[in-house]
PDB file of C-alpha atoms in Angstrom:
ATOM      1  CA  UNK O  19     147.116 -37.225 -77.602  1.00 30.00           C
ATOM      2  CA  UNK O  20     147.755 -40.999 -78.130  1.00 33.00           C
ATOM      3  CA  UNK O  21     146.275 -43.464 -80.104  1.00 36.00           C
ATOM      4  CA  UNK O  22     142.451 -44.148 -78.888  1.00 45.00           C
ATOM      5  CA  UNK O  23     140.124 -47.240 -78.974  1.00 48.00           C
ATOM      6  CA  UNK O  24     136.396 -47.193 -78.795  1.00 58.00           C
ATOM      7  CA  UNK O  25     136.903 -48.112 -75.065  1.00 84.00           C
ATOM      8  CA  UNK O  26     140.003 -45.842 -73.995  1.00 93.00           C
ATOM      9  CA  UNK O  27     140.136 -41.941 -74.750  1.00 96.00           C
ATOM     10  CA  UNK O  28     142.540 -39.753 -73.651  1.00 96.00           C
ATOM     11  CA  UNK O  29     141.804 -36.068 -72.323  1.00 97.00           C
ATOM     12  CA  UNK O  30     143.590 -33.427 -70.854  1.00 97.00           C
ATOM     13  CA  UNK O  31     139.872 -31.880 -69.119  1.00 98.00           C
ATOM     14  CA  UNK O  32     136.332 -33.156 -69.025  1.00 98.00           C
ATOM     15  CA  UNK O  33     133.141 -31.332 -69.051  1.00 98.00           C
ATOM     16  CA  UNK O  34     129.785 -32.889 -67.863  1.00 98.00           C
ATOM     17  CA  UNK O  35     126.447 -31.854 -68.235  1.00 98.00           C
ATOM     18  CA  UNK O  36     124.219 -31.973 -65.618  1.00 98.00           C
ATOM     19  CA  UNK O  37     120.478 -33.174 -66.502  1.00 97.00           C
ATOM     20  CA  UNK O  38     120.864 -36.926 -67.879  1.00 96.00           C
ATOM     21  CA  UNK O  39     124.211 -37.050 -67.331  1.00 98.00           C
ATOM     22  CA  UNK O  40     124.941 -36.676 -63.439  1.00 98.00           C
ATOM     23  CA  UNK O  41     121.045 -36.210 -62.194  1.00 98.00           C
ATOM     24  CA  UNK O  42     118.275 -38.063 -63.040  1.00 97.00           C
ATOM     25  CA  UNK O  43     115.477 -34.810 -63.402  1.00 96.00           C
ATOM     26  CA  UNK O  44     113.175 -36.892 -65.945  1.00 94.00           C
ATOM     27  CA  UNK O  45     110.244 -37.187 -63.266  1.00 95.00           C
ATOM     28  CA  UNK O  46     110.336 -32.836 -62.986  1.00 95.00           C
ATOM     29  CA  UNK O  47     111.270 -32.026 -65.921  1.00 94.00           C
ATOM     30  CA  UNK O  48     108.602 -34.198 -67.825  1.00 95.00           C
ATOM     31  CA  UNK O  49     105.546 -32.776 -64.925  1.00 96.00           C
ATOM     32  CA  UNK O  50     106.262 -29.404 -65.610  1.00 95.00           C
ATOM     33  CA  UNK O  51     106.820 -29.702 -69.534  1.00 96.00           C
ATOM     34  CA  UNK O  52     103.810 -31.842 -69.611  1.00 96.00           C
ATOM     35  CA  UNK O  53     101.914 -28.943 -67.746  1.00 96.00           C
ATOM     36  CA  UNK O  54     103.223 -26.593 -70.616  1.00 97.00           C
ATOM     37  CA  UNK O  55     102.623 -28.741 -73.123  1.00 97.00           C
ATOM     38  CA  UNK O  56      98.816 -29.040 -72.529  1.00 97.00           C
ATOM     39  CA  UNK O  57      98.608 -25.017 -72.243  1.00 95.00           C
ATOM     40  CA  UNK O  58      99.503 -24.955 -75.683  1.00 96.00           C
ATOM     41  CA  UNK O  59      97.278 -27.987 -76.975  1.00 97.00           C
ATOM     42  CA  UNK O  60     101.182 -29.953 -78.128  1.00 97.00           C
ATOM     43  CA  UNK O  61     101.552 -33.250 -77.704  1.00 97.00           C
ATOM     44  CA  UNK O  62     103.871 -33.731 -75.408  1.00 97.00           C
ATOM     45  CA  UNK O  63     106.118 -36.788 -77.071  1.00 95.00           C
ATOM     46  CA  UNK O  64     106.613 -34.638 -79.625  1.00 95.00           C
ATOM     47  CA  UNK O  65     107.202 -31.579 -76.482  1.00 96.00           C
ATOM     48  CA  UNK O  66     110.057 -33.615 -74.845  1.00 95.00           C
ATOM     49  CA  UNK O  67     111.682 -34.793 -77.717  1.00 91.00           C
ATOM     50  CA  UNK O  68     112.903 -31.322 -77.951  1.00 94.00           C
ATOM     51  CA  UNK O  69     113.285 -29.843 -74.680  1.00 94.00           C
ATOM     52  CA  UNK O  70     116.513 -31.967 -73.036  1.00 91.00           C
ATOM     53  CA  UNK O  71     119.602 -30.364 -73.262  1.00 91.00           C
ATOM     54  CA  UNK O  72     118.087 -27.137 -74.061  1.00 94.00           C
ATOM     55  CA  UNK O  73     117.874 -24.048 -71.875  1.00 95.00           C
ATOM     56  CA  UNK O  74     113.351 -23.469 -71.836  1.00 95.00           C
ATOM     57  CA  UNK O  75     113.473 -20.440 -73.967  1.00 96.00           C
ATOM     58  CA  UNK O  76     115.466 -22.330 -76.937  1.00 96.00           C
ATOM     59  CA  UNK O  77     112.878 -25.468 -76.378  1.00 96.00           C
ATOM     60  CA  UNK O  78     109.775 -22.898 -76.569  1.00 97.00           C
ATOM     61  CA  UNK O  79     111.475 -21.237 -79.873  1.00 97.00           C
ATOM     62  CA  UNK O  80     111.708 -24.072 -82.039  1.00 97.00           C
ATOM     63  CA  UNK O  81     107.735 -25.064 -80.207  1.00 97.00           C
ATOM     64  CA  UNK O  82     106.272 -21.982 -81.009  1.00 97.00           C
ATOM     65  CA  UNK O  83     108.357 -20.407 -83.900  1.00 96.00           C
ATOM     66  CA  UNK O  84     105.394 -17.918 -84.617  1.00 96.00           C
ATOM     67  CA  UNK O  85     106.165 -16.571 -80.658  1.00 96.00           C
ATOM     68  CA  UNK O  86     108.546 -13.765 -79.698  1.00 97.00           C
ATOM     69  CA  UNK O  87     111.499 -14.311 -77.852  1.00 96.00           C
ATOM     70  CA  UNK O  88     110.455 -11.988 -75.411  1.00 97.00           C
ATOM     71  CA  UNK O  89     108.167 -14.049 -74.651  1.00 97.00           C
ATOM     72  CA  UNK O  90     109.770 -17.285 -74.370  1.00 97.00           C
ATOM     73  CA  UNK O  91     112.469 -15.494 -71.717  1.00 96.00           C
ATOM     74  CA  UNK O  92     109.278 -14.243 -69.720  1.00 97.00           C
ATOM     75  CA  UNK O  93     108.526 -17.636 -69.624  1.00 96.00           C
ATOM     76  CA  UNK O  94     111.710 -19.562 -69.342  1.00 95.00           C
ATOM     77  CA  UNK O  95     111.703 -17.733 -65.972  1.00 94.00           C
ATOM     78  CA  UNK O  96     108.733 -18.787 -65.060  1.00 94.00           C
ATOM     79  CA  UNK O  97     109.787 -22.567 -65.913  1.00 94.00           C
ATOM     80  CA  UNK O  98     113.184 -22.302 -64.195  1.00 94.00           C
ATOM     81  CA  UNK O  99     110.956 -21.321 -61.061  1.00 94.00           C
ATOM     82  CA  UNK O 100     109.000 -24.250 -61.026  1.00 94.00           C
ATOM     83  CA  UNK O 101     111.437 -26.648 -61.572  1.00 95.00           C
ATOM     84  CA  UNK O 102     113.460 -25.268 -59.073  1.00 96.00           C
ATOM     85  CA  UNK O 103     111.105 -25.971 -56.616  1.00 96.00           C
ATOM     86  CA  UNK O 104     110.157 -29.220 -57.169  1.00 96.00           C
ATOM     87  CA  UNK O 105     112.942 -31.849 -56.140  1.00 97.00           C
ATOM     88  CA  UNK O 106     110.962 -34.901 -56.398  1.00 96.00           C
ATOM     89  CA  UNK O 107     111.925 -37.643 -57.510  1.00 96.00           C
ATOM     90  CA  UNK O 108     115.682 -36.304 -58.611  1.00 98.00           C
ATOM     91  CA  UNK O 109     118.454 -38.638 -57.808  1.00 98.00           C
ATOM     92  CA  UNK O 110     121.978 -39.239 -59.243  1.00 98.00           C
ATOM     93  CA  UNK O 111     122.372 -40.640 -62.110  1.00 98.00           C
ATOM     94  CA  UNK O 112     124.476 -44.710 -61.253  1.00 98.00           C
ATOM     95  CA  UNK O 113     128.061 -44.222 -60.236  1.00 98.00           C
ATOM     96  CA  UNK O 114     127.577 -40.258 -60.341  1.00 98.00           C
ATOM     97  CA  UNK O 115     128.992 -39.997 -57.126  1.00 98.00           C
ATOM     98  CA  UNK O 116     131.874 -42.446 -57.833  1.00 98.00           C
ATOM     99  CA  UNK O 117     132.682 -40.862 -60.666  1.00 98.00           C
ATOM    100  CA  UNK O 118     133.292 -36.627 -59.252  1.00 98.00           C
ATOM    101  CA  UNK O 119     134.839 -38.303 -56.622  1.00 98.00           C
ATOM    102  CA  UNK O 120     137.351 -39.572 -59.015  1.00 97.00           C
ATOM    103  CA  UNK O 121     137.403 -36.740 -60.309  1.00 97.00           C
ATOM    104  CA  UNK O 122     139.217 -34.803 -57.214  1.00 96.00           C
ATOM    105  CA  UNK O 123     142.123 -32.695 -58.369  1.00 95.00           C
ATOM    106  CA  UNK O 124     141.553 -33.350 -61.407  1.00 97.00           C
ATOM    107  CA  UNK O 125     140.697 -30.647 -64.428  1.00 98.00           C
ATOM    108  CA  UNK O 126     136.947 -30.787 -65.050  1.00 98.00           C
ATOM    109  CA  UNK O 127     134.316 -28.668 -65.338  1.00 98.00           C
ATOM    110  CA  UNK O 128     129.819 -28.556 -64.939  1.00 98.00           C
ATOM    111  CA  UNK O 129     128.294 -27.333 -68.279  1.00 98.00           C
ATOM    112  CA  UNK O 130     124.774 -27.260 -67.983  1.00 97.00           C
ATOM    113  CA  UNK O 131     121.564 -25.433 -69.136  1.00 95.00           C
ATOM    114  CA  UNK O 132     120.160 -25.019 -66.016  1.00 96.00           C
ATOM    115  CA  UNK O 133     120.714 -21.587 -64.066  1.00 96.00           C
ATOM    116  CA  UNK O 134     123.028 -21.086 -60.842  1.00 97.00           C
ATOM    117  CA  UNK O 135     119.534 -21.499 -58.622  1.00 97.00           C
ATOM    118  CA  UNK O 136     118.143 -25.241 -60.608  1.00 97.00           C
ATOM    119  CA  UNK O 137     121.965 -26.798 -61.137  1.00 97.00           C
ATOM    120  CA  UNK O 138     122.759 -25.996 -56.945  1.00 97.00           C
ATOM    121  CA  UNK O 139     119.115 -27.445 -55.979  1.00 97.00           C
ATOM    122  CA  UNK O 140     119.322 -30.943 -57.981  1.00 98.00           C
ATOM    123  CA  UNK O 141     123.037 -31.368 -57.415  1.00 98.00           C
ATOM    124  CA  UNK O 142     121.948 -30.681 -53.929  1.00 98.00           C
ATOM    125  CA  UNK O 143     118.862 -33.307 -53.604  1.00 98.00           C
ATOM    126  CA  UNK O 144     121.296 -36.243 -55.468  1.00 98.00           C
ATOM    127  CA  UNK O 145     123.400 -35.564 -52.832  1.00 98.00           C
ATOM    128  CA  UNK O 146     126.116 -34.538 -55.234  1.00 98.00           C
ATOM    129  CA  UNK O 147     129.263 -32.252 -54.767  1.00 97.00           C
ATOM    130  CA  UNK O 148     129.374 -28.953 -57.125  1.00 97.00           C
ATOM    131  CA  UNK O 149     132.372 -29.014 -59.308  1.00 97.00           C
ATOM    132  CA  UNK O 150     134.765 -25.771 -58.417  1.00 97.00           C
ATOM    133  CA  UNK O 151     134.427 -24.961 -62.242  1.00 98.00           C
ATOM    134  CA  UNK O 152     130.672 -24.443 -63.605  1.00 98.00           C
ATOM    135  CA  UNK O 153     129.264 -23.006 -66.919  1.00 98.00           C
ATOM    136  CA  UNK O 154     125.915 -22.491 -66.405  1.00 98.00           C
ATOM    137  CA  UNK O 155     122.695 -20.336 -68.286  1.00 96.00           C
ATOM    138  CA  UNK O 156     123.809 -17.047 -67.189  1.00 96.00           C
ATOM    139  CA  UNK O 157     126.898 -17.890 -68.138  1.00 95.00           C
ATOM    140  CA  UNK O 158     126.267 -17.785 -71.956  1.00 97.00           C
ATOM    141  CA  UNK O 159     124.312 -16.072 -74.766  1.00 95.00           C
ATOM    142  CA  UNK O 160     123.153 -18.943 -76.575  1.00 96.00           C
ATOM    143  CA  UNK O 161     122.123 -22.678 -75.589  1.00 96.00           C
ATOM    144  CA  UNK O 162     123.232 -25.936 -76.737  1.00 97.00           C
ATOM    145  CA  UNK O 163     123.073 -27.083 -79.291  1.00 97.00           C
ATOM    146  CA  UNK O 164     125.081 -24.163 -79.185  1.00 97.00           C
ATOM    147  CA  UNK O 165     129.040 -24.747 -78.447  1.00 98.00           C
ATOM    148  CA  UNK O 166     129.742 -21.914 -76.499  1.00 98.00           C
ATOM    149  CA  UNK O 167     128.910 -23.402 -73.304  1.00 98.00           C
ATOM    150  CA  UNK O 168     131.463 -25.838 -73.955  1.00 98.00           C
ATOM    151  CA  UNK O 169     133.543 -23.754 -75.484  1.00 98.00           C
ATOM    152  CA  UNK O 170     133.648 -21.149 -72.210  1.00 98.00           C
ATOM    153  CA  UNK O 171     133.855 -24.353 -70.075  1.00 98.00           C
ATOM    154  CA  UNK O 172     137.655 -25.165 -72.190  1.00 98.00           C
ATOM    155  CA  UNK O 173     139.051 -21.217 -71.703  1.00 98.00           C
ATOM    156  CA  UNK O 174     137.785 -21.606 -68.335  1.00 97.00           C
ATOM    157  CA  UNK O 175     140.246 -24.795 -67.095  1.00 98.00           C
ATOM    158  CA  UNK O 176     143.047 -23.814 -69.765  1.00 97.00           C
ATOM    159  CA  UNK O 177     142.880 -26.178 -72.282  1.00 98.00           C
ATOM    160  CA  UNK O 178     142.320 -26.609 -76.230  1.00 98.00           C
ATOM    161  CA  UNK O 179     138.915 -27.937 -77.372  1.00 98.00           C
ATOM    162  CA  UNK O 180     140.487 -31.112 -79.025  1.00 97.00           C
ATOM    163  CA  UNK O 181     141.454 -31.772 -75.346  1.00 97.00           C
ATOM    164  CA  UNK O 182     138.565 -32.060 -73.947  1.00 98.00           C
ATOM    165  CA  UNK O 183     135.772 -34.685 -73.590  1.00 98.00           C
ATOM    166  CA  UNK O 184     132.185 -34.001 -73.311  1.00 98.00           C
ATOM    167  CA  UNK O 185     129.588 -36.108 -70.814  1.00 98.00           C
ATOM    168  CA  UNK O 186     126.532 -35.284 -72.454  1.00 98.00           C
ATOM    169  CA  UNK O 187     122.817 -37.337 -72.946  1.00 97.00           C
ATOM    170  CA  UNK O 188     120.507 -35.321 -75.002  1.00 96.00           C
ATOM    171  CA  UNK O 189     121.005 -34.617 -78.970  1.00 95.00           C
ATOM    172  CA  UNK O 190     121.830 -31.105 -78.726  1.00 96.00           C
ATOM    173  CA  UNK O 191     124.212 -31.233 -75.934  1.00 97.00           C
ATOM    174  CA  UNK O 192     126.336 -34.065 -78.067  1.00 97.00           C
ATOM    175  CA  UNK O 193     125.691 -31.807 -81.088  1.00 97.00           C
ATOM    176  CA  UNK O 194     127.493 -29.192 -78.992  1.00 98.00           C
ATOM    177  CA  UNK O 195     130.253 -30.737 -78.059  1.00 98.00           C
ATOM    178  CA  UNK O 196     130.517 -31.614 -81.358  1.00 97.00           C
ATOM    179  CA  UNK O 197     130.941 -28.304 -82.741  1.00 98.00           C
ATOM    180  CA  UNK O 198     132.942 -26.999 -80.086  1.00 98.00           C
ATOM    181  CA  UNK O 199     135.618 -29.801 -81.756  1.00 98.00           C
ATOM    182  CA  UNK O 200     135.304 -31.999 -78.699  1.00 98.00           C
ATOM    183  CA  UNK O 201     134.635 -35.694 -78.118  1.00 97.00           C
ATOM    184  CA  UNK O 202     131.513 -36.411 -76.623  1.00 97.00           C
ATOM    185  CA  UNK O 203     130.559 -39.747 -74.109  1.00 98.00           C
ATOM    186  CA  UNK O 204     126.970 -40.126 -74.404  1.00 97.00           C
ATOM    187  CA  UNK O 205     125.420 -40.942 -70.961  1.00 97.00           C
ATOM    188  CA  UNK O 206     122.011 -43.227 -70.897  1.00 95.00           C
ATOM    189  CA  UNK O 207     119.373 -44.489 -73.526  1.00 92.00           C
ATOM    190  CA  UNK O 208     118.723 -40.941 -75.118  1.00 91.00           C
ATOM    191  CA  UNK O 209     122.565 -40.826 -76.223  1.00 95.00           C
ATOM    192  CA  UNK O 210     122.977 -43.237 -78.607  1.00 89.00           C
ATOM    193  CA  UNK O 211     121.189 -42.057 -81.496  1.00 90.00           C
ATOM    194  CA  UNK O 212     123.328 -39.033 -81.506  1.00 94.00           C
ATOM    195  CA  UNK O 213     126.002 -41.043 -82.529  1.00 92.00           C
ATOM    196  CA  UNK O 214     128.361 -40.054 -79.769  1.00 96.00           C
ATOM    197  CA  UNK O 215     132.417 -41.339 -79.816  1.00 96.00           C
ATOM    198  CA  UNK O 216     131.531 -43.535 -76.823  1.00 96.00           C
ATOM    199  CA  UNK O 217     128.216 -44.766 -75.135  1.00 95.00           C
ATOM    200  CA  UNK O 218     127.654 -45.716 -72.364  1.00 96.00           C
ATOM    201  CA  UNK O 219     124.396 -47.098 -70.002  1.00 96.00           C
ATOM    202  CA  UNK O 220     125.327 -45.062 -66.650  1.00 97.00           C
ATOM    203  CA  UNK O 221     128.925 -43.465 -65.219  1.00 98.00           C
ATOM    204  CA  UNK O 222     129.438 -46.915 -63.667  1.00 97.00           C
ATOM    205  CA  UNK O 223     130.619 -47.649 -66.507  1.00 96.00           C
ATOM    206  CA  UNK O 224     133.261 -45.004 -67.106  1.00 97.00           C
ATOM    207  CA  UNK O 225     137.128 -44.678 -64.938  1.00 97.00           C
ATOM    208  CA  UNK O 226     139.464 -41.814 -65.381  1.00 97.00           C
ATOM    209  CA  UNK O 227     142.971 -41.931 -64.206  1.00 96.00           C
ATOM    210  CA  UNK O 228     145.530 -39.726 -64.113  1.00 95.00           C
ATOM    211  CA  UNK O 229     148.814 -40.665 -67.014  1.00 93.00           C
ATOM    212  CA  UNK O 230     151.777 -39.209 -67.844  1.00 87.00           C
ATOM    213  CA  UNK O 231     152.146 -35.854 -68.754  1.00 89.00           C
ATOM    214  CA  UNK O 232     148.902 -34.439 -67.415  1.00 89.00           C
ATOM    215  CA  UNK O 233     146.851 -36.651 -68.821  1.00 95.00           C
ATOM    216  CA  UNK O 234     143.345 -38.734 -68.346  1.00 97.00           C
ATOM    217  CA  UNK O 235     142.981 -41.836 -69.454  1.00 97.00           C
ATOM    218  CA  UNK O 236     138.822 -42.966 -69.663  1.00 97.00           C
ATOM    219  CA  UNK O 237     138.503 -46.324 -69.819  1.00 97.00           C
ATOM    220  CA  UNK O 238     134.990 -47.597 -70.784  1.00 96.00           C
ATOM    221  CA  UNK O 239     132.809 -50.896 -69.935  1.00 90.00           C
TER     222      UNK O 239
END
């Protein structure tokens, strides 16, 4: 790896999250946790706070500690339902589109809490191309803030952890990149008091180009 400013990394593979980070879901995402949260009699601020970057069932675990997981899975489906069929008001995050199409050829790879059924759909209505490569809930055992998302995503392309840079938004998806031993390039307003190793407002901010040796150069601003 070379030497690295706050505006240049270099990576060998990158691995984006989905929600935040590629797609703007906030308008679904906040009706149907909003729904949920009045069901329970939480206040929702407090509700959403907690629930990006998680899969549902980790979200309704740290809401309801007192409730079995069992459960919170019976319910996570029930969520992952709903959302999946409402599309309204989803649309790609600013330069998304840009930005995977830079990405052509190149290694990189979706890691995302949504299931196979959600990520497809809201890739799908921001008019966004799947990656080949994609990690998604039934993919893993635990959720961010959980690394092994991240971690599967690495084995999966071939490379090291310290190779790889995260796209992430939410506090426990930049927590999980963390502990997977990766960088992490926090995407929107919700990143930057995560402390990520770069910010940014939207991916029109953010250029990769191939260098030397196999490597991506990510140039920021």
């Amino acid at each position: 790896m070379t030497a690295e400013t706050a505006s240049v990394l270099t990576a060998r593979a990158l691995l984006l999250d989905m929600d935040g980070t590629l797609v703007n879901s906030d308008a679904v995402v906040e009706r149907c946790w909003r729904r949920w949260s009045e069901r329970y009699g939480l206040d929702f601020d407090a509700v959403i706070k907690v629930v990006h970057g998680r899969q549902g069932y980790a979200s309704m675990a740290v809401l309801l500690p007192e409730r079995s997981m069992e459960e919170n899975h019976a319910e996570n489906r029930e969520m992952l339902a709903a959302e999946t069929a409402d599309m309204e008001g989803v649309v790609p995050v600013p330069g998304a589109a840009a930005f995977l199409a830079s990405l052509e050829g190149l290694p990189h790879a979706l890691v995302t809490s949504a299931d196979v059924p959600l990520s497809t759909g809201r890739m799908a209505a921001a008019g966004l191309p799947l990656p080949a490569v994609r990690v998604t809930a039934e993919s893993v055992g635990a959720s961010k803030p959980d690394p092994e998302g991240f971690l599967k995503g690495a084995a999966e392309l071939g490379f090291d952890p310290a190779d790889c840079v995260v796209f992430e938004d939410s506090g426990a998806g930049i927590a999980a990149g963390r502990a997977a031993g990766m960088r992490v390039v926090g995407v929107g307003p919700r990143a930057g008091e995560f402390e990520p190793t770069v910010q940014v407002a939207d991916l029109t901010q953010v250029r990769v180009e191939p260098v030397a040796g196999g490597a991506l150069r990510l140039t920021f601003g």
